[in-house]
Coordinates of C-alpha atoms in Angstrom, one line a residue:
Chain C
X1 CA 0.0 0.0 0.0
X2 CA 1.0 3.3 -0.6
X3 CA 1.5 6.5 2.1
X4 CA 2.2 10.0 1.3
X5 CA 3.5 12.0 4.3
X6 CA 3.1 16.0 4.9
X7 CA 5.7 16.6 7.3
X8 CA 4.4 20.4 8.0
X9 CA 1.3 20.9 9.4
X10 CA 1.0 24.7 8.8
X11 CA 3.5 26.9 7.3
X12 CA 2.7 30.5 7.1
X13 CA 4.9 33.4 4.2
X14 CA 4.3 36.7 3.5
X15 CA 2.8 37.9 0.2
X16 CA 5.0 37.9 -2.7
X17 CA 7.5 35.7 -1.0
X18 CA 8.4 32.3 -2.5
X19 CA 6.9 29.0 -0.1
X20 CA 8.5 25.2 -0.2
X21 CA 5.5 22.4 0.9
X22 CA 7.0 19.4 1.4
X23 CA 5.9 15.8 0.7
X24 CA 7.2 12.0 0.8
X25 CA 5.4 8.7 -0.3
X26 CA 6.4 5.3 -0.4
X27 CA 5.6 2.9 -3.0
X28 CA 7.0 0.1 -5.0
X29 CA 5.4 0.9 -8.2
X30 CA 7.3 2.5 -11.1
X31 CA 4.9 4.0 -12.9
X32 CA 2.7 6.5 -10.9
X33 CA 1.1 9.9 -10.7
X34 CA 1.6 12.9 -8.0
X35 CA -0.4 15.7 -7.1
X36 CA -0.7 19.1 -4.8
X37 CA -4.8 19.9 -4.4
X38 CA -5.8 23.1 -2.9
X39 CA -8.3 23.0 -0.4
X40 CA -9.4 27.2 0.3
X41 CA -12.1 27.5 3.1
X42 CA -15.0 26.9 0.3
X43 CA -13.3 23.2 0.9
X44 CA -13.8 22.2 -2.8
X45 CA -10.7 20.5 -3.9
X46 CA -9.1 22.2 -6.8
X47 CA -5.6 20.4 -8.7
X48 CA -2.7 22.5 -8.8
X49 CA -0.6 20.8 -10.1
X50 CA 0.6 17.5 -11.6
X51 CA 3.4 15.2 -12.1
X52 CA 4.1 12.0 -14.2
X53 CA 6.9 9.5 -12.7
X54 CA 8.1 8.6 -16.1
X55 CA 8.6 12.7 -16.5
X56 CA 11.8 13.2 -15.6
X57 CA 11.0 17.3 -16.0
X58 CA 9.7 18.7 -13.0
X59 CA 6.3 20.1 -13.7
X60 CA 5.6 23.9 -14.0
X61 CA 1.8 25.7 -13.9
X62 CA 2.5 29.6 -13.5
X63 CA 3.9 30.6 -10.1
X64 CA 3.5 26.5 -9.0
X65 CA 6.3 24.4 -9.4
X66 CA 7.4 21.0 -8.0
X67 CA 11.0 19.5 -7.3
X68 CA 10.3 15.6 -7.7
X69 CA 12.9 13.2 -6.6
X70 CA 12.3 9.9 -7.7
X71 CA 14.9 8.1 -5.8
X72 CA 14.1 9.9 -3.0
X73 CA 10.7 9.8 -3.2
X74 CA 10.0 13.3 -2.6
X75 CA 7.7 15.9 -4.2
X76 CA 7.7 19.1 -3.3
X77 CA 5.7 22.4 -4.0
X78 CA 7.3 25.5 -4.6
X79 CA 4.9 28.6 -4.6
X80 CA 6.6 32.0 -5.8
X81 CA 5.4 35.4 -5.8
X82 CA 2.7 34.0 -3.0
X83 CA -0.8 35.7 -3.5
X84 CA -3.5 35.9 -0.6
X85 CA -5.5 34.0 -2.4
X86 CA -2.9 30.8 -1.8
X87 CA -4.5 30.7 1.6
X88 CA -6.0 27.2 1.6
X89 CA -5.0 23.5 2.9
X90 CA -2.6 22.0 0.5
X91 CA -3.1 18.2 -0.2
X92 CA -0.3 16.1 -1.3
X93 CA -2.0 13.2 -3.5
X94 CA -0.7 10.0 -5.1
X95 CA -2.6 7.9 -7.3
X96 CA -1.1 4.3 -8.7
X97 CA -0.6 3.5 -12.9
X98 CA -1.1 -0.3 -12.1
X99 CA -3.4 -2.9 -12.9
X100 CA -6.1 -0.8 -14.5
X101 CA -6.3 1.4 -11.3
X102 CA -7.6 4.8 -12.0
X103 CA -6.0 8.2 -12.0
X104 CA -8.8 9.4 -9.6
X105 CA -8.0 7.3 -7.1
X106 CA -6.0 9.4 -4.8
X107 CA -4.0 8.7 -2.0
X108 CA -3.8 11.8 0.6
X109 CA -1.2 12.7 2.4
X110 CA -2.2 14.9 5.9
X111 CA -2.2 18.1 4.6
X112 CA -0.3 21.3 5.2
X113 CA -2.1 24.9 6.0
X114 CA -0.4 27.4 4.6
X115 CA -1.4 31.2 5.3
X116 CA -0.6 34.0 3.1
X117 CA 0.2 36.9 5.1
X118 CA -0.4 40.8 4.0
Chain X
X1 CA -16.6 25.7 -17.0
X2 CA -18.2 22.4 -16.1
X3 CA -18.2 21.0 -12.8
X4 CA -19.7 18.8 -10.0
X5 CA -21.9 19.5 -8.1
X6 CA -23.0 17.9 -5.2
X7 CA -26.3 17.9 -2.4
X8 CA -27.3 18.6 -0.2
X9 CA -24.3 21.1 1.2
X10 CA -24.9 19.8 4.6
X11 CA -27.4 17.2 6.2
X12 CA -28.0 16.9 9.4
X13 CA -29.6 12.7 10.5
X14 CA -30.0 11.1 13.4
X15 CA -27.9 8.0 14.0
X16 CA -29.5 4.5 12.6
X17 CA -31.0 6.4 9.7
X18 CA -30.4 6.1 5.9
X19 CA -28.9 9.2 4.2
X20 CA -28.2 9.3 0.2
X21 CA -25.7 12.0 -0.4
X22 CA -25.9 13.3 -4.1
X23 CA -23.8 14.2 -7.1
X24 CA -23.9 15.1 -10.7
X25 CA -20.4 14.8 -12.3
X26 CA -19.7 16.1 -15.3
X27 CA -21.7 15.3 -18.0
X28 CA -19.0 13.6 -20.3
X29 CA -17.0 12.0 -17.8
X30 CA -16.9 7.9 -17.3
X31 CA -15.4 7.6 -14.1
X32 CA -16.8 8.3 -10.5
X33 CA -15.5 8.5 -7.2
X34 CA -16.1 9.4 -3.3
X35 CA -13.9 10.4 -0.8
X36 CA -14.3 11.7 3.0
X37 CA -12.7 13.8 5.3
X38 CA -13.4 13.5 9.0
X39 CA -13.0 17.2 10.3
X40 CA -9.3 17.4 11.0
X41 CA -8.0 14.3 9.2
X42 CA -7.0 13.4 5.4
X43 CA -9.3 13.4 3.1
X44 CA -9.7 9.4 2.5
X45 CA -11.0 7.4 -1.1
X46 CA -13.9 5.2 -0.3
X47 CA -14.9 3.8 -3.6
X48 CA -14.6 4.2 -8.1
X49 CA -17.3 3.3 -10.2
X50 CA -17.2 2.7 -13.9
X51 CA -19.7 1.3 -16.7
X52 CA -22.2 0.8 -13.5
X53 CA -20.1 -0.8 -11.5
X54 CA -17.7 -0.7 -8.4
X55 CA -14.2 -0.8 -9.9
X56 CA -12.3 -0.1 -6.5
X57 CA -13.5 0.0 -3.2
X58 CA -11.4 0.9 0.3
X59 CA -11.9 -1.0 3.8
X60 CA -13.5 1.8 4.6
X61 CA -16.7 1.1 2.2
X62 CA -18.7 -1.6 4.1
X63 CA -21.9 -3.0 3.8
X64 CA -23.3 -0.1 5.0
X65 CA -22.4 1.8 1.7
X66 CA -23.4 1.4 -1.4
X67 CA -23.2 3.6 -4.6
X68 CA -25.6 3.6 -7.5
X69 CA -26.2 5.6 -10.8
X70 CA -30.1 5.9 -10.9
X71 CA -29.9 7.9 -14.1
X72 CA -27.6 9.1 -17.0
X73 CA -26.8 12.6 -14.6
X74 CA -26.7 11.6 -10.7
X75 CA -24.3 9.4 -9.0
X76 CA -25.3 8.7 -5.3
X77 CA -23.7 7.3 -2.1
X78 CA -26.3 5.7 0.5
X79 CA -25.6 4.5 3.9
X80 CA -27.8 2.4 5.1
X81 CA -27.8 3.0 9.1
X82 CA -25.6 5.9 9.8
X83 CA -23.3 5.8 13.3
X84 CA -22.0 8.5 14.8
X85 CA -18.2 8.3 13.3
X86 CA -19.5 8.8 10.0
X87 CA -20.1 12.4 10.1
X88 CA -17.6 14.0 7.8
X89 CA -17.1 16.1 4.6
X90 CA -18.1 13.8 1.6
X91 CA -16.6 14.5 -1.9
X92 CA -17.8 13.4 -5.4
X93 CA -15.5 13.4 -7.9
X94 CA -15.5 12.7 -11.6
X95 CA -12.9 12.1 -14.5
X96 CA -13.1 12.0 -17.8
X97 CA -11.2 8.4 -18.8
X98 CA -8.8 5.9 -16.5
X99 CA -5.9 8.4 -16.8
X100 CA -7.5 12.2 -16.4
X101 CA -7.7 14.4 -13.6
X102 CA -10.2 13.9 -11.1
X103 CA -12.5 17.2 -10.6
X104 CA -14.1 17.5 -7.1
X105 CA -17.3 19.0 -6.1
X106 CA -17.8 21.5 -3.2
X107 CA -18.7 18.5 -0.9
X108 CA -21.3 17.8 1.3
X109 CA -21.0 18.0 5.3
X110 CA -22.7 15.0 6.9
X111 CA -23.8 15.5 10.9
X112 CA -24.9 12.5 12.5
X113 CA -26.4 13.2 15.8

């Protein structure tokens, strides 16, 4: 079985700074798919961001990036020029490629709460 | 933009009773799913369901749950005698094919007193 761990609880940066969220799974599959969700206080889920294992490129969506280390088995979100609006619970998901399993189903790691300060 | 929604946003039941907790996914996607999220926890997968059937299910999804699509629009998630451990934040989510991102409705909050 798979875990995902969210080693922070909360983290908190001012706005416009640049904010790491951290996150480690274990797994002995190859093939596999990572995710950050953002969870603001409406607490719909929304994807920020993606990441294919076979993808040795760390994936890029505007001012979200992730570092992905697959030896390590790390993935980590980097959020720059952080906005007020980044205020939200940030979900760390991983979801298996094997034996027909779907992409939607999601492993979650605890969560981290980040605040954007003014 | 498409999306799910779900209802009601927050239902209130007294323990031993049924609830059916709603969704409508989006209208071209195949595959459905349900999560929770006990306040304070992670948010957990309880079951996937594809070409009217369970594809996956978690040890979490017991007898007392079941899922059904009742129409071409609503996917729903009964439990049959609720207990007081499962109130909790219930998502629907839907995705297109095997391999696409899952989108998640707004949830619906479940009280069981």
């Amino acid at each position: 079985a798979q875990t995902v761990t969210q080693s922070q609880p909360e983290m908190s940066v001012q706005e416009a700074e640049t904010v790491t969220l951290s996150c480690t799974y274990d797994t002995s599959e190859n093939n596999y798919y990572l995710f950050w969700y953002k969870q603001p206080p409406s607490r719909q889920m929304i994807l920020v961001i993606r990441q294919e294992a076979y993808k040795q490129q760390n994936a890029t969506e505007n001012r979200f990036s992730v570092n992905f280390q697959k030896a390590a088995k790390s993935f980590s979100l980097k959020i720059s020029d952080s906005q007020l609006g980044d205020t939200a619970m940030y979900f760390c998901a991983f979801s298996s490629n094997a034996g027909g399993t779907s992409y939607g189903k999601l492993t979650f790691g605890q969560g981290t709460i980040l605040t954007v300060h003014p | 933009e498409p999306e799910v929604t779900q209802t009601p946003s927050h239902q209130v039941t007294q323990m031993g009773q049924e609830v059916i907790l709603r969704c409508v996914p989006i209208s071209n996607h195949l595959y459905f799913y349900w999560y929770r999220q006990i306040l304070g926890q992670k948010v957990e997968f309880l079951v996937s369901f594809y070409n009217n059937e369970i594809s996956e299910k978690s040890e979490i999804f017991d007898d007392q749950f079941s899922v059904e699509r009742p129409d071409g629009s609503n996917f729903t998630l009964k439990i049959r005698s609720t207990k007081l451990e499962d109130s909790a934040m219930y998502f629907c989510a839907s995705s297109e094919w095997r391999n696409t991102e899952a989108f998640f409705g707004q949830g619906t909050r479940l009280t069981v007193v």
